[in-house]
Coordinates of C-alpha atoms in Angstrom, one line a residue:
M402 CA -8.0 17.6 -28.6
C403 CA -10.5 18.3 -25.8
H404 CA -13.3 15.8 -26.9
K405 CA -12.9 12.6 -28.2
K406 CA -14.8 12.8 -31.5
K407 CA -15.0 9.1 -33.0
S408 CA -12.5 9.1 -36.3
K409 CA -13.5 8.5 -39.9
A410 CA -12.9 5.2 -41.7
L411 CA -9.5 5.2 -43.5
T412 CA -9.1 3.1 -46.6
V413 CA -6.1 0.7 -45.9
V414 CA -3.6 -1.1 -48.1
L415 CA -0.7 -2.9 -47.3
G416 CA 2.4 -0.6 -46.8
A417 CA 5.2 -0.4 -44.2
L418 CA 4.2 -0.9 -40.1
L419 CA 3.3 1.3 -37.9
L420 CA 6.2 1.6 -35.1
F421 CA 5.0 -0.2 -31.6
N422 CA 1.4 -1.2 -33.2
V423 CA 1.9 -3.9 -35.8
M424 CA -0.8 -2.9 -38.2
P425 CA -0.8 -1.9 -42.0
V426 CA -0.6 2.0 -43.2
G427 CA -2.9 3.6 -45.6
A428 CA -1.2 4.5 -48.6
S429 CA -4.2 7.7 -49.0
A430 CA -3.1 11.1 -48.9
N431 CA -3.1 11.5 -45.1
E432 CA -3.0 9.3 -43.4
S433 CA -2.8 11.3 -39.5
G434 CA -6.4 11.7 -40.1
F435 CA -5.8 15.5 -39.6
K436 CA -6.2 17.5 -42.6
D437 CA -3.4 19.9 -41.1
V438 CA -0.6 17.3 -40.5
T439 CA 0.2 16.4 -43.9
P440 CA 2.8 13.7 -45.3
D441 CA 5.5 16.4 -46.0
H442 CA 5.3 17.6 -41.5
W443 CA 7.7 16.7 -40.1
G444 CA 6.1 15.2 -36.7
Y445 CA 3.3 13.2 -39.3
E446 CA 5.0 9.4 -38.5
T447 CA 4.9 10.3 -35.1
I448 CA 1.0 12.3 -35.1
S449 CA 0.2 8.9 -37.1
W450 CA 0.8 7.0 -34.6
A451 CA -0.5 8.8 -31.8
K452 CA -4.0 8.1 -33.6
E453 CA -3.9 5.4 -34.8
N454 CA -3.1 4.3 -30.8
G455 CA -6.0 6.5 -28.9
I456 CA -3.5 8.6 -27.5
V457 CA -4.6 11.8 -29.8
D458 CA -8.0 12.7 -31.5
G459 CA -7.3 16.8 -33.0
Y460 CA -10.3 19.5 -32.6
P461 CA -14.3 19.5 -34.1
D462 CA -13.0 21.2 -37.7
G463 CA -10.5 18.2 -38.2
T464 CA -7.9 19.5 -37.7
F465 CA -4.8 19.1 -34.8
K466 CA -2.8 22.0 -34.6
P467 CA 0.5 20.6 -34.4
E468 CA 2.1 24.3 -34.1
Q469 CA 0.6 25.3 -31.6
S470 CA 1.3 25.1 -27.3
V471 CA 0.2 22.4 -26.1
G472 CA -2.3 22.5 -22.5
Q473 CA -0.8 20.8 -19.2
T474 CA -3.8 19.0 -18.8
E475 CA -3.2 17.9 -22.9
F476 CA 0.5 16.7 -22.1
L477 CA -1.1 15.0 -19.1
A478 CA -4.1 13.3 -20.9
M479 CA -2.0 12.5 -24.2
L480 CA 0.3 10.4 -21.8
I481 CA -2.3 8.9 -19.5
R482 CA -3.4 7.7 -22.9
A483 CA -0.5 6.4 -24.0
Y484 CA -0.3 3.8 -21.0
K485 CA -4.2 3.6 -20.6
P486 CA -2.9 2.8 -16.7
K487 CA -5.2 0.6 -14.2
G488 CA -7.4 2.5 -12.0
F489 CA -7.7 4.9 -14.7
S490 CA -11.0 5.3 -15.9
E491 CA -12.1 8.4 -18.5
Q492 CA -15.4 9.0 -16.6
S493 CA -15.5 12.2 -15.2
S494 CA -17.7 13.5 -12.5
D495 CA -18.3 17.2 -14.2
S496 CA -19.0 18.0 -17.3
D497 CA -14.8 19.9 -17.7
W498 CA -13.6 15.8 -19.7
R499 CA -10.1 17.0 -18.0
T500 CA -11.1 16.5 -14.2
P501 CA -10.3 12.5 -14.6
Y502 CA -6.9 13.1 -15.9
I503 CA -6.4 15.5 -13.1
Q504 CA -7.9 13.3 -10.5
Y505 CA -5.1 10.8 -12.0
G506 CA -2.5 12.8 -11.3
F507 CA -2.3 13.5 -7.8
K508 CA -3.4 10.1 -6.8
M509 CA -0.1 9.3 -8.2
G510 CA 1.5 12.5 -6.6
W511 CA 2.1 14.3 -9.3
A512 CA 0.8 18.0 -8.4
G513 CA 4.0 18.9 -8.3
S514 CA 4.3 18.9 -12.0
Y515 CA 1.3 20.2 -11.9
I516 CA -0.1 24.8 -11.1
T517 CA -3.4 23.6 -11.0
P518 CA -5.3 23.5 -7.6
P519 CA -6.5 20.1 -5.2
A520 CA -9.3 18.1 -6.3
S521 CA -11.2 18.4 -4.1
K522 CA -11.1 22.2 -5.6
L523 CA -10.9 21.0 -9.4
S524 CA -14.5 22.2 -10.1
S525 CA -13.2 25.8 -9.9
F526 CA -10.2 25.6 -11.6
P527 CA -9.5 27.5 -14.5
K528 CA -11.1 27.0 -17.6
P529 CA -8.8 28.5 -20.2
E530 CA -6.2 25.7 -21.0
I531 CA -2.6 26.4 -19.7
S532 CA 0.3 26.6 -21.9
E533 CA 3.0 23.7 -21.1
P534 CA 6.6 24.9 -20.3
R535 CA 8.9 22.2 -21.1
M536 CA 10.4 22.5 -18.0
Y537 CA 7.3 21.1 -16.1
V538 CA 7.1 18.8 -19.1
A539 CA 10.6 18.1 -17.4
K540 CA 8.8 17.3 -13.9
L541 CA 6.4 15.8 -14.8
I542 CA 7.9 12.5 -16.7
T543 CA 10.2 12.4 -14.0
N544 CA 7.6 12.7 -12.1
A545 CA 5.4 9.8 -13.5
S546 CA 9.2 7.7 -13.6
G547 CA 8.9 7.1 -10.3
R548 CA 10.6 10.1 -8.9
S549 CA 10.8 13.7 -7.7
Y550 CA 13.4 16.4 -8.5
D551 CA 13.9 20.5 -9.0
F552 CA 13.2 21.5 -12.1
D553 CA 17.0 21.6 -13.2
D554 CA 17.6 17.7 -11.8
S555 CA 14.4 16.5 -13.4
I556 CA 15.9 17.6 -17.1
R557 CA 19.3 15.9 -15.8
F558 CA 17.0 12.5 -14.9
L559 CA 15.7 13.1 -18.6
L560 CA 18.9 13.6 -20.1
D561 CA 20.8 11.0 -18.3
S562 CA 17.9 8.6 -19.7
G563 CA 18.0 9.2 -22.8
L564 CA 14.0 10.0 -22.3
S565 CA 15.0 14.0 -24.0
N566 CA 18.2 14.8 -26.2
G567 CA 17.0 18.6 -24.6
K568 CA 16.2 20.3 -28.2
T569 CA 19.4 22.8 -28.7
D570 CA 21.3 20.2 -27.6
N571 CA 21.7 17.6 -24.2
T572 CA 22.3 20.1 -21.7
V573 CA 20.0 21.9 -19.0
S574 CA 20.1 24.8 -20.6
G575 CA 19.5 22.9 -24.6
F576 CA 17.1 21.6 -22.9
Q577 CA 15.6 25.2 -23.3
G578 CA 13.6 25.2 -19.7
N579 CA 11.2 28.2 -20.7
E580 CA 9.8 27.3 -23.7
L581 CA 6.7 26.1 -24.6
L582 CA 5.7 22.6 -25.9
T583 CA 4.1 22.6 -29.0
R584 CA 1.7 19.4 -29.5
A585 CA 3.6 17.9 -32.2
E586 CA 6.8 18.1 -30.0
A587 CA 4.3 16.8 -27.4
V588 CA 3.1 13.7 -29.4
T589 CA 7.5 13.0 -30.4
F590 CA 8.0 13.6 -25.9
I591 CA 5.0 11.1 -25.3
K592 CA 6.1 8.7 -27.6
N593 CA 9.7 8.2 -26.9
V594 CA 9.2 7.7 -23.4
K595 CA 7.0 5.6 -24.3
S596 CA 9.9 3.5 -25.4
K597 CA 11.5 3.4 -22.9
L598 CA 9.6 3.5 -19.0
D599 CA 7.6 0.2 -18.9
M600 CA 4.4 2.2 -17.6
L601 CA 3.4 4.9 -14.9
Y602 CA 5.2 5.6 -11.6
P603 CA 3.5 6.9 -8.2
A604 CA 6.2 9.5 -7.6
P605 CA 7.9 10.3 -4.0
E606 CA 6.2 13.3 -1.8
F607 CA 8.9 15.5 -1.6
I608 CA 11.9 16.2 -3.7
T609 CA 15.4 15.5 -3.5
T610 CA 18.6 15.8 -5.0
Y611 CA 19.3 13.7 -8.6
D612 CA 21.7 11.2 -8.3
P613 CA 23.1 9.7 -11.7
K614 CA 23.8 6.6 -10.1
T615 CA 19.8 5.8 -9.3
L616 CA 20.1 5.8 -13.1
T617 CA 20.2 1.4 -13.4
L618 CA 18.0 1.3 -9.9
S619 CA 13.5 0.8 -10.1
P620 CA 12.0 4.0 -8.5
F621 CA 11.0 1.8 -5.8
E622 CA 14.7 1.1 -5.0
A623 CA 15.3 4.9 -5.7
F624 CA 12.5 5.8 -3.4
P625 CA 13.6 8.3 -0.1
L626 CA 13.4 7.4 3.2
F627 CA 11.2 10.5 4.7
V628 CA 9.5 10.9 7.7
Q629 CA 7.1 13.9 9.2
Q630 CA 9.5 16.1 11.2
P631 CA 6.4 18.0 12.9
V632 CA 7.4 21.6 14.5
I633 CA 7.9 21.0 19.1
Y634 CA 4.4 22.0 19.9
G635 CA 2.8 19.6 16.4
D636 CA -0.6 18.0 16.1
Y637 CA 0.6 14.1 15.0
S638 CA 3.3 11.5 16.7
H639 CA 6.9 12.3 16.7
I640 CA 8.5 9.3 15.8
T641 CA 11.9 8.1 14.2
L642 CA 12.2 4.7 12.3
A643 CA 14.5 2.2 13.8
I644 CA 13.3 -0.2 11.5
P645 CA 13.8 0.1 8.5
S646 CA 16.1 2.4 7.3
S647 CA 15.5 3.5 4.1
G648 CA 13.5 3.6 1.8
Y649 CA 13.6 0.2 -0.1
N650 CA 13.9 -3.5 1.5
L651 CA 14.3 -6.6 -0.7
I652 CA 13.7 -9.6 1.5
H653 CA 13.1 -13.7 1.6
D654 CA 10.9 -13.8 4.3
P655 CA 7.2 -12.6 4.6
S656 CA 7.2 -12.1 7.8
Y657 CA 8.7 -8.5 8.3
T658 CA 9.2 -6.2 10.8
I659 CA 8.7 -2.4 11.8
S660 CA 10.1 -0.7 14.7
G661 CA 11.0 2.7 15.9
T662 CA 10.6 4.9 19.4
V663 CA 8.0 7.5 19.4
Q664 CA 9.3 11.6 21.2
K665 CA 5.4 12.4 20.9
A666 CA 2.7 10.3 21.8
V667 CA -1.0 11.5 20.6
G668 CA -3.3 8.6 20.5
E669 CA -1.7 5.6 22.3
E670 CA -1.7 3.9 18.8
L671 CA -0.3 4.3 15.4
T672 CA -1.3 2.9 12.1
T673 CA 0.0 0.9 9.7
S674 CA -1.7 0.2 5.9
V675 CA -0.2 -2.1 3.7
E676 CA -0.6 -1.9 -0.1
Y677 CA -0.2 -4.8 -2.7
W678 CA 1.9 -3.0 -6.5
D679 CA -0.1 -4.0 -9.0
K680 CA 1.6 -3.5 -12.1
G681 CA 0.0 -0.3 -12.8
E682 CA -1.2 1.1 -9.5
F683 CA -1.6 -0.1 -5.3
I684 CA -4.4 -2.2 -3.9
S685 CA -5.0 -2.1 0.0
E686 CA -4.2 -5.5 1.1
T687 CA -4.3 -4.8 5.4
S688 CA -3.7 -1.6 7.9
L689 CA -3.3 -3.0 11.3
K690 CA -2.6 -0.6 14.8
T691 CA 0.5 -0.7 16.1
P692 CA 0.3 -0.3 20.0
I693 CA 2.6 2.6 21.8
T694 CA 4.0 1.3 24.6
K695 CA 6.9 3.1 27.4
G696 CA 8.2 5.5 23.9
D697 CA 8.3 2.2 21.6
F698 CA 6.3 0.9 19.1
K699 CA 6.6 -2.2 17.2
T700 CA 4.7 -4.3 13.9
T701 CA 5.4 -7.2 12.6
I702 CA 3.6 -7.5 8.7
E703 CA 3.1 -10.7 6.9
L704 CA 3.7 -10.6 3.6
P705 CA 0.8 -12.8 1.0
K706 CA 3.0 -13.1 -1.2
Q707 CA 6.1 -12.3 -3.5
G708 CA 5.6 -8.8 -4.8
I709 CA 6.5 -5.1 -3.9
F710 CA 4.6 -3.3 -0.9
R711 CA 4.1 0.1 -0.1
I712 CA 4.0 0.2 3.9
V713 CA 2.5 3.8 4.9
I714 CA 2.4 4.4 9.0
Y715 CA 0.1 6.9 10.2
S716 CA -0.5 8.8 13.2
K717 CA -4.1 10.5 15.1
Q718 CA -4.5 14.2 15.0
E719 CA -5.4 15.9 18.4
K720 CA -7.7 18.1 16.4
A721 CA -8.4 16.5 13.1
T722 CA -10.3 13.4 12.9
P723 CA -8.0 12.2 9.3
N724 CA -5.2 10.2 10.9
T725 CA -2.5 11.7 8.8
S726 CA 1.3 9.7 7.3
L727 CA 4.5 10.0 8.1
T728 CA 6.3 8.0 6.5
K729 CA 5.6 5.7 3.5
F730 CA 8.6 3.4 2.1
Y731 CA 8.5 0.5 0.3
V732 CA 9.7 -3.4 0.5
E733 CA 9.9 -6.3 -1.7
Y734 CA 8.9 -9.8 -1.3
K735 CA 11.2 -12.2 -3.2
S736 CA 12.3 -16.0 -2.6
K737 CA 15.7 -17.1 -2.8

């Protein structure tokens, strides 16, 4: 799976249809395309599905190594390839095939799922693949579902939402989080997730406690509101929001007002950015300067169209050039 290879042509005849891909399945001895995945292997159909859909490509020697532990970036690559999300490109800035996958993971806020350095240090991350424990898989899938929980809560979320059935039983302990995931198990995991999760979502920055009541909510509706609280001598503005009071806000008018108080101001204004959710990635719409006046701030945003918008409020820093994010939340504009 480390490098994509062109697959050899397969003899195709009429037969059963592959699940999730209406395509005739060949009647040759080995439809998986891998010489070590034969029809009597328990993961044969799923591995064949993954090969057909460009999710896996195996090794140069023509094997898949189904019982080998999956690497953390290998699993990440499988997940991203399964969805082919907007804003992702396999073009790498260096010679390591893993680079674009890890960069995309950090872009989506999935960093808490992985034992990898941030994107700015990709050139120095360890070359060998680190095997993926099942609990890290749970964190990644939870993050990609637009949630952010600790390991146990991530497992509970997967079990309750049907994204996993556990390994020995449908409990946190039965999930066997400390055990490694094989490549065959990884593909099975990906296929199950693909059948239930419509697209990949960005994850909240901060971990919250899992509440089963949020299972019926979309990732945006379940988004927690959090405002950065610097220490008393923090180097950026300290604000309290009056509006909004939650991380998700449904409105029926294109005008939306944000307001609050400023306990400590760094600079004379805040910056408010507006991004539109384009079914897979956020597209920048506008950026507004919001004056701080006598300890208060207030700004009104005109949303250009219906849909979901991510609003981020930034503050200047005293001793650094980049602005820092103070809070973010979602506004969904729907006409009545």
